[in-house]
PDB file of C-alpha atoms in Angstrom:
ATOM      1  CA  MET A  24      11.016  -7.199 102.140  1.00  0.00           C
ATOM      2  CA  LEU A  25       7.827  -5.783 103.647  1.00  0.00           C
ATOM      3  CA  THR A  26       8.780  -7.389 106.967  1.00  0.00           C
ATOM      4  CA  LEU A  27      12.146  -5.607 106.932  1.00  0.00           C
ATOM      5  CA  VAL A  28      10.454  -2.295 106.190  1.00  0.00           C
ATOM      6  CA  LYS A  29       8.011  -2.863 109.017  1.00  0.00           C
ATOM      7  CA  ASN A  30      10.812  -3.737 111.425  1.00  0.00           C
ATOM      8  CA  GLU A  31      12.687  -0.575 110.517  1.00  0.00           C
ATOM      9  CA  ARG A  32       9.495   1.430 110.947  1.00  0.00           C
ATOM     10  CA  PHE A  33       8.979  -0.242 114.304  1.00  0.00           C
ATOM     11  CA  THR A  34      12.430   0.858 115.545  1.00  0.00           C
ATOM     12  CA  LEU A  35      11.621   4.449 114.607  1.00  0.00           C
ATOM     13  CA  LEU A  36       8.241   4.391 116.312  1.00  0.00           C
ATOM     14  CA  LYS A  37       9.448   5.630 119.704  1.00  0.00           C
ATOM     15  CA  ASN A  38      11.183   8.647 118.192  1.00  0.00           C
ATOM     16  CA  LYS A  39       8.145   9.433 116.114  1.00  0.00           C
ATOM     17  CA  LEU A  40       5.887   8.997 119.128  1.00  0.00           C
ATOM     18  CA  ARG A  41       8.026  11.495 121.025  1.00  0.00           C
ATOM     19  CA  ARG A  42       7.664  14.086 118.268  1.00  0.00           C
ATOM     20  CA  ILE A  43       3.968  13.512 117.766  1.00  0.00           C
ATOM     21  CA  THR A  44       3.136  13.594 121.451  1.00  0.00           C
ATOM     22  CA  SER A  45       5.285  16.680 121.944  1.00  0.00           C
ATOM     23  CA  SER A  46       3.237  18.605 119.374  1.00  0.00           C
ATOM     24  CA  ALA A  47      -0.033  17.084 120.496  1.00  0.00           C
ATOM     25  CA  VAL A  48       0.700  17.899 124.145  1.00  0.00           C
ATOM     26  CA  ILE A  49       1.154  21.553 123.273  1.00  0.00           C
ATOM     27  CA  VAL A  50      -2.204  21.689 121.516  1.00  0.00           C
ATOM     28  CA  LEU A  51      -3.877  19.616 124.210  1.00  0.00           C
ATOM     29  CA  SER A  52      -2.461  21.880 126.903  1.00  0.00           C
ATOM     30  CA  LEU A  53      -4.229  24.828 125.302  1.00  0.00           C
ATOM     31  CA  MET A  54      -7.560  23.016 125.479  1.00  0.00           C
ATOM     32  CA  THR A  55      -6.908  22.185 129.111  1.00  0.00           C
ATOM     33  CA  LEU A  56      -5.917  25.775 129.659  1.00  0.00           C
ATOM     34  CA  SER A  57      -9.112  26.995 128.029  1.00  0.00           C
ATOM     35  CA  ASN A  58     -11.125  24.820 130.385  1.00  0.00           C
ATOM     36  CA  ALA A  59      -9.293  25.861 133.540  1.00  0.00           C
ATOM     37  CA  ALA A  60      -7.840  29.264 132.800  1.00  0.00           C
ATOM     38  CA  ILE A  61     -10.660  31.356 134.203  1.00  0.00           C
ATOM     39  CA  SER A  62     -14.162  30.803 135.546  1.00  0.00           C
ATOM     40  CA  ALA A  63     -17.145  32.691 134.225  1.00  0.00           C
ATOM     41  CA  ASP A  64     -17.698  34.260 137.667  1.00  0.00           C
ATOM     42  CA  SER A  65     -14.219  35.754 137.730  1.00  0.00           C
ATOM     43  CA  ALA A  66     -14.090  36.868 134.071  1.00  0.00           C
ATOM     44  CA  ALA A  67     -15.310  40.374 134.808  1.00  0.00           C
ATOM     45  CA  GLN A  68     -12.872  40.759 137.666  1.00  0.00           C
ATOM     46  CA  GLU A  69      -9.939  39.506 135.578  1.00  0.00           C
ATOM     47  CA  ALA A  70     -10.922  41.850 132.760  1.00  0.00           C
ATOM     48  CA  GLN A  71     -10.308  44.779 135.099  1.00  0.00           C
ATOM     49  CA  ASN A  72      -6.683  43.708 135.427  1.00  0.00           C
ATOM     50  CA  THR A  73      -5.495  43.801 131.826  1.00  0.00           C
ATOM     51  CA  THR A  74      -2.130  42.115 132.193  1.00  0.00           C
ATOM     52  CA  PRO A  75      -0.979  39.915 129.277  1.00  0.00           C
ATOM     53  CA  LYS A  76      -1.446  36.847 131.480  1.00  0.00           C
ATOM     54  CA  ASN A  77      -5.063  37.729 132.260  1.00  0.00           C
ATOM     55  CA  GLU A  78      -5.737  38.596 128.626  1.00  0.00           C
ATOM     56  CA  LEU A  79      -4.521  35.129 127.631  1.00  0.00           C
ATOM     57  CA  LYS A  80      -6.657  33.503 130.335  1.00  0.00           C
ATOM     58  CA  ILE A  81      -9.751  35.269 129.027  1.00  0.00           C
ATOM     59  CA  LYS A  82      -8.913  34.433 125.403  1.00  0.00           C
ATOM     60  CA  LEU A  83      -8.438  30.743 126.194  1.00  0.00           C
ATOM     61  CA  SER A  84     -11.611  30.578 128.278  1.00  0.00           C
ATOM     62  CA  LYS A  85     -13.569  31.133 125.052  1.00  0.00           C
ATOM     63  CA  LEU A  86     -12.081  28.036 123.382  1.00  0.00           C
ATOM     64  CA  VAL A  87     -14.438  25.091 123.969  1.00  0.00           C
ATOM     65  CA  SER A  88     -14.005  22.972 120.837  1.00  0.00           C
ATOM     66  CA  TYR A  89     -11.777  23.245 117.801  1.00  0.00           C
ATOM     67  CA  SER A  90     -11.375  21.476 114.448  1.00  0.00           C
ATOM     68  CA  ALA A  91      -8.858  22.365 111.741  1.00  0.00           C
ATOM     69  CA  ASN A  92      -6.400  21.188 109.148  1.00  0.00           C
ATOM     70  CA  PHE A  93      -2.800  21.682 110.201  1.00  0.00           C
ATOM     71  CA  SER A  94       0.589  21.944 108.534  1.00  0.00           C
ATOM     72  CA  GLN A  95       3.651  21.477 110.708  1.00  0.00           C
ATOM     73  CA  SER A  96       7.281  22.360 110.147  1.00  0.00           C
ATOM     74  CA  ILE A  97      10.063  21.345 112.557  1.00  0.00           C
ATOM     75  CA  SER A  98      13.431  23.094 112.257  1.00  0.00           C
ATOM     76  CA  ASP A  99      16.734  22.973 114.130  1.00  0.00           C
ATOM     77  CA  ILE A 100      18.639  25.778 115.853  1.00  0.00           C
ATOM     78  CA  SER A 101      20.095  26.964 112.517  1.00  0.00           C
ATOM     79  CA  GLY A 102      16.671  27.139 110.892  1.00  0.00           C
ATOM     80  CA  LYS A 103      17.155  24.021 108.767  1.00  0.00           C
ATOM     81  CA  GLU A 104      13.869  22.191 108.245  1.00  0.00           C
ATOM     82  CA  LEU A 105      13.970  18.672 109.688  1.00  0.00           C
ATOM     83  CA  GLN A 106      10.437  17.488 109.084  1.00  0.00           C
ATOM     84  CA  LYS A 107       7.159  18.532 107.494  1.00  0.00           C
ATOM     85  CA  SER A 108       3.766  17.004 108.137  1.00  0.00           C
ATOM     86  CA  SER A 109       0.104  17.749 107.646  1.00  0.00           C
ATOM     87  CA  GLY A 110      -3.227  16.431 108.821  1.00  0.00           C
ATOM     88  CA  THR A 111      -6.298  17.266 110.855  1.00  0.00           C
ATOM     89  CA  LEU A 112      -7.009  17.807 114.510  1.00  0.00           C
ATOM     90  CA  THR A 113     -10.125  17.992 116.633  1.00  0.00           C
ATOM     91  CA  LEU A 114     -10.238  19.103 120.255  1.00  0.00           C
ATOM     92  CA  LYS A 115     -12.902  19.354 122.897  1.00  0.00           C
ATOM     93  CA  THR A 116     -12.829  20.374 126.537  1.00  0.00           C
ATOM     94  CA  PRO A 117     -12.055  18.883 128.857  1.00  0.00           C
ATOM     95  CA  ASN A 118      -8.801  17.317 127.662  1.00  0.00           C
ATOM     96  CA  MET A 119      -9.877  15.492 124.500  1.00  0.00           C
ATOM     97  CA  LEU A 120      -7.812  15.460 121.308  1.00  0.00           C
ATOM     98  CA  ARG A 121      -7.815  13.668 117.958  1.00  0.00           C
ATOM     99  CA  TRP A 122      -4.567  14.260 116.031  1.00  0.00           C
ATOM    100  CA  GLU A 123      -4.503  12.624 112.588  1.00  0.00           C
ATOM    101  CA  THR A 124      -1.431  12.883 110.342  1.00  0.00           C
ATOM    102  CA  GLN A 125      -1.881  12.164 106.640  1.00  0.00           C
ATOM    103  CA  LEU A 126       1.556  13.168 105.319  1.00  0.00           C
ATOM    104  CA  PRO A 127       4.311  11.988 105.279  1.00  0.00           C
ATOM    105  CA  ASP A 128       2.784   8.961 107.069  1.00  0.00           C
ATOM    106  CA  GLU A 129      -0.671   8.042 108.282  1.00  0.00           C
ATOM    107  CA  THR A 130      -0.843   8.068 112.074  1.00  0.00           C
ATOM    108  CA  LEU A 131      -3.566   8.710 114.617  1.00  0.00           C
ATOM    109  CA  LEU A 132      -3.293   9.946 118.176  1.00  0.00           C
ATOM    110  CA  ILE A 133      -6.349  10.090 120.435  1.00  0.00           C
ATOM    111  CA  ALA A 134      -6.510  11.513 123.940  1.00  0.00           C
ATOM    112  CA  ASP A 135      -9.800  10.648 125.641  1.00  0.00           C
ATOM    113  CA  GLY A 136      -9.226  12.504 128.900  1.00  0.00           C
ATOM    114  CA  THR A 137      -7.437   9.720 130.774  1.00  0.00           C
ATOM    115  CA  THR A 138      -5.582   7.692 128.123  1.00  0.00           C
ATOM    116  CA  VAL A 139      -3.568   8.481 124.996  1.00  0.00           C
ATOM    117  CA  TRP A 140      -3.763   6.031 122.094  1.00  0.00           C
ATOM    118  CA  ASN A 141      -1.015   6.378 119.466  1.00  0.00           C
ATOM    119  CA  ILE A 142      -1.957   4.283 116.435  1.00  0.00           C
ATOM    120  CA  ASP A 143       0.350   3.357 113.545  1.00  0.00           C
ATOM    121  CA  PRO A 144      -1.652   1.443 110.929  1.00  0.00           C
ATOM    122  CA  PHE A 145       1.429   0.540 108.847  1.00  0.00           C
ATOM    123  CA  VAL A 146       3.056  -1.548 111.579  1.00  0.00           C
ATOM    124  CA  GLU A 147      -0.378  -2.382 113.035  1.00  0.00           C
ATOM    125  CA  GLN A 148       0.554  -1.202 116.496  1.00  0.00           C
ATOM    126  CA  VAL A 149      -1.044   0.980 119.157  1.00  0.00           C
ATOM    127  CA  THR A 150       0.937   2.503 122.021  1.00  0.00           C
ATOM    128  CA  VAL A 151      -1.145   3.223 125.116  1.00  0.00           C
ATOM    129  CA  ILE A 152      -0.028   5.864 127.624  1.00  0.00           C
ATOM    130  CA  LYS A 153      -1.506   7.584 130.660  1.00  0.00           C
ATOM    131  CA  GLN A 154      -2.567  11.034 129.576  1.00  0.00           C
ATOM    132  CA  THR A 155      -1.017  12.611 132.667  1.00  0.00           C
ATOM    133  CA  SER A 156       2.366  11.023 131.938  1.00  0.00           C
ATOM    134  CA  ILE A 157       2.918  12.832 128.625  1.00  0.00           C
ATOM    135  CA  SER A 158       2.685  16.146 130.438  1.00  0.00           C
ATOM    136  CA  GLN A 159       5.501  15.292 132.848  1.00  0.00           C
ATOM    137  CA  ASN A 160       8.705  17.310 132.498  1.00  0.00           C
ATOM    138  CA  ASN A 161       6.791  19.980 130.591  1.00  0.00           C
ATOM    139  CA  PRO A 162       6.405  22.978 132.895  1.00  0.00           C
ATOM    140  CA  LEU A 163       4.057  24.696 130.456  1.00  0.00           C
ATOM    141  CA  MET A 164       1.562  21.962 131.275  1.00  0.00           C
ATOM    142  CA  LEU A 165       1.452  23.315 134.825  1.00  0.00           C
ATOM    143  CA  LEU A 166      -0.926  25.842 133.351  1.00  0.00           C
ATOM    144  CA  VAL A 167      -3.652  23.201 133.311  1.00  0.00           C
ATOM    145  CA  SER A 168      -4.659  24.478 136.721  1.00  0.00           C
ATOM    146  CA  ASP A 169      -6.411  27.730 137.515  1.00  0.00           C
ATOM    147  CA  ASP A 170      -4.173  27.873 140.592  1.00  0.00           C
ATOM    148  CA  GLU A 171      -2.296  31.159 140.376  1.00  0.00           C
ATOM    149  CA  THR A 172       0.900  29.483 141.600  1.00  0.00           C
ATOM    150  CA  GLN A 173       0.887  27.396 138.407  1.00  0.00           C
ATOM    151  CA  TRP A 174       0.536  30.461 136.194  1.00  0.00           C
ATOM    152  CA  ASN A 175       3.418  32.017 138.126  1.00  0.00           C
ATOM    153  CA  THR A 176       5.779  29.453 136.565  1.00  0.00           C
ATOM    154  CA  VAL A 177       5.607  31.301 133.231  1.00  0.00           C
ATOM    155  CA  ILE A 178       5.946  34.798 131.840  1.00  0.00           C
ATOM    156  CA  VAL A 179       3.318  35.962 129.341  1.00  0.00           C
ATOM    157  CA  GLU A 180       3.833  38.810 126.876  1.00  0.00           C
ATOM    158  CA  ASN A 181       1.190  40.214 124.519  1.00  0.00           C
ATOM    159  CA  LYS A 182       2.549  41.247 121.133  1.00  0.00           C
ATOM    160  CA  GLN A 183      -0.528  42.394 119.194  1.00  0.00           C
ATOM    161  CA  SER A 184      -2.277  39.177 118.067  1.00  0.00           C
ATOM    162  CA  ARG A 185       0.433  36.957 119.571  1.00  0.00           C
ATOM    163  CA  PHE A 186       0.976  35.783 123.128  1.00  0.00           C
ATOM    164  CA  VAL A 187       4.510  34.699 124.006  1.00  0.00           C
ATOM    165  CA  VAL A 188       4.588  32.244 126.933  1.00  0.00           C
ATOM    166  CA  THR A 189       8.056  31.638 128.409  1.00  0.00           C
ATOM    167  CA  SER A 190       8.891  29.147 131.139  1.00  0.00           C
ATOM    168  CA  LYS A 191      10.828  30.409 134.144  1.00  0.00           C
ATOM    169  CA  ASN A 192      12.342  26.932 134.560  1.00  0.00           C
ATOM    170  CA  GLU A 193      15.659  26.748 132.699  1.00  0.00           C
ATOM    171  CA  ASN A 194      15.357  22.948 132.552  1.00  0.00           C
ATOM    172  CA  ALA A 195      11.936  22.971 130.888  1.00  0.00           C
ATOM    173  CA  ASN A 196      11.510  20.728 127.832  1.00  0.00           C
ATOM    174  CA  ILE A 197       9.421  23.440 126.144  1.00  0.00           C
ATOM    175  CA  VAL A 198      11.017  26.794 126.887  1.00  0.00           C
ATOM    176  CA  SER A 199       8.641  29.044 124.969  1.00  0.00           C
ATOM    177  CA  LEU A 200       5.331  28.968 123.148  1.00  0.00           C
ATOM    178  CA  ILE A 201       3.889  31.562 120.760  1.00  0.00           C
ATOM    179  CA  ILE A 202       0.090  31.477 120.489  1.00  0.00           C
ATOM    180  CA  GLU A 203      -1.459  33.484 117.651  1.00  0.00           C
ATOM    181  CA  PHE A 204      -5.109  34.481 117.264  1.00  0.00           C
ATOM    182  CA  ASN A 205      -7.224  36.173 114.631  1.00  0.00           C
ATOM    183  CA  GLY A 206      -9.786  37.812 116.880  1.00  0.00           C
ATOM    184  CA  ASP A 207     -10.747  34.926 119.164  1.00  0.00           C
ATOM    185  CA  GLU A 208      -9.786  32.272 116.592  1.00  0.00           C
ATOM    186  CA  LEU A 209      -6.610  30.254 117.185  1.00  0.00           C
ATOM    187  CA  THR A 210      -4.508  30.324 113.993  1.00  0.00           C
ATOM    188  CA  ARG A 211      -0.872  29.400 114.745  1.00  0.00           C
ATOM    189  CA  LEU A 212       1.319  27.817 117.413  1.00  0.00           C
ATOM    190  CA  GLN A 213       5.088  27.842 117.589  1.00  0.00           C
ATOM    191  CA  SER A 214       7.070  26.054 120.288  1.00  0.00           C
ATOM    192  CA  THR A 215      10.777  26.097 121.067  1.00  0.00           C
ATOM    193  CA  ASP A 216      12.335  23.257 123.045  1.00  0.00           C
ATOM    194  CA  ARG A 217      15.449  23.153 125.223  1.00  0.00           C
ATOM    195  CA  GLN A 218      17.627  22.210 122.199  1.00  0.00           C
ATOM    196  CA  GLN A 219      16.239  25.279 120.364  1.00  0.00           C
ATOM    197  CA  GLN A 220      14.315  23.066 117.958  1.00  0.00           C
ATOM    198  CA  LYS A 221      11.226  24.884 116.703  1.00  0.00           C
ATOM    199  CA  SER A 222       7.849  23.423 115.771  1.00  0.00           C
ATOM    200  CA  LEU A 223       5.438  25.633 113.817  1.00  0.00           C
ATOM    201  CA  LEU A 224       1.786  24.640 113.453  1.00  0.00           C
ATOM    202  CA  VAL A 225      -0.405  26.606 111.045  1.00  0.00           C
ATOM    203  CA  PHE A 226      -4.161  25.957 111.060  1.00  0.00           C
ATOM    204  CA  SER A 227      -6.691  26.277 108.219  1.00  0.00           C
ATOM    205  CA  ASN A 228     -10.369  25.400 107.587  1.00  0.00           C
ATOM    206  CA  ILE A 229     -11.002  26.232 111.232  1.00  0.00           C
ATOM    207  CA  ALA A 230     -14.275  25.406 112.993  1.00  0.00           C
ATOM    208  CA  GLN A 231     -14.216  26.778 116.526  1.00  0.00           C
ATOM    209  CA  ASN A 232     -16.821  26.105 119.238  1.00  0.00           C
ATOM    210  CA  GLU A 233     -18.997  23.969 116.987  1.00  0.00           C
ATOM    211  CA  SER A 234     -20.553  20.605 117.891  1.00  0.00           C
ATOM    212  CA  VAL A 235     -18.046  17.729 118.051  1.00  0.00           C
ATOM    213  CA  SER A 236     -19.006  14.047 118.240  1.00  0.00           C
ATOM    214  CA  PRO A 237     -17.648  12.189 121.315  1.00  0.00           C
ATOM    215  CA  SER A 238     -17.027   9.144 119.082  1.00  0.00           C
ATOM    216  CA  LEU A 239     -14.011  10.909 117.580  1.00  0.00           C
ATOM    217  CA  PHE A 240     -12.186  10.431 120.879  1.00  0.00           C
ATOM    218  CA  SER A 241     -12.505   6.660 121.184  1.00  0.00           C
ATOM    219  CA  PHE A 242     -10.645   3.788 119.509  1.00  0.00           C
ATOM    220  CA  ASP A 243     -11.450   0.093 119.150  1.00  0.00           C
ATOM    221  CA  ILE A 244      -8.193  -1.848 118.804  1.00  0.00           C
ATOM    222  CA  PRO A 245      -8.265  -4.367 115.913  1.00  0.00           C
ATOM    223  CA  LYS A 246      -7.477  -7.946 116.960  1.00  0.00           C
ATOM    224  CA  ASN A 247      -4.363  -8.137 114.769  1.00  0.00           C
ATOM    225  CA  TYR A 248      -2.718  -5.047 116.319  1.00  0.00           C
ATOM    226  CA  ILE A 249       0.304  -5.192 118.608  1.00  0.00           C
ATOM    227  CA  ILE A 250      -0.482  -3.415 121.884  1.00  0.00           C
ATOM    228  CA  ASP A 251       2.331  -1.602 123.672  1.00  0.00           C
ATOM    229  CA  ASP A 252       0.642  -0.673 126.937  1.00  0.00           C
ATOM    230  CA  GLN A 253       2.868   1.717 128.902  1.00  0.00           C
ATOM    231  CA  ARG A 254       0.299   2.834 131.450  1.00  0.00           C
ATOM    232  CA  SER A 255       1.987   0.885 134.276  1.00  0.00           C
ATOM    233  CA  GLN A 256       5.399   2.470 133.628  1.00  0.00           C
TER     234      GLN A 256
END
């Protein structure tokens, strides 16, 4: 019976990986943004030009590391809730993420800067992906560069404590992203995809710009784990 349950879980793994990586990519993109959005030398100059886009660049430039609990709700175009989850995340520039889901299932996703490791302890499997590949077909990830042409692919609006980032590409997988702050502290993220499915992340117990151990972003694969290495694809 356990084998049948594991097999069923295994068939759902790709769909779950897609959802997890979609949410994780959004968070990871913000850390990449914070690292590349604006240099210290140009901060004063950008501050003179108080457009919403420049305000977001400056805000993100202050985000170096981040740890928090998260609750996530995914809903369809009608507002019906499809999935709820909760867990913890830790981020550190440049490009490192630890995304750990505790409910409804235990999963772990680690991005170490070059490789993404998606670990499912129940089926004892780890899926290995190039970190650059999960950002493909996501125009919002073009913002990882401080190249102004990349920022020109989106429209940024400032609505009090919220920044609304909208892709100009009608074929984008993520069409809009709402980033909410309390002062300089990141508190909420909401994304909308091309099918109008919404993902809301709410953060609590936040520790921003505190020391983070590099060991959190590494993973030793147990000998009994199945390895699905997709880095050559």
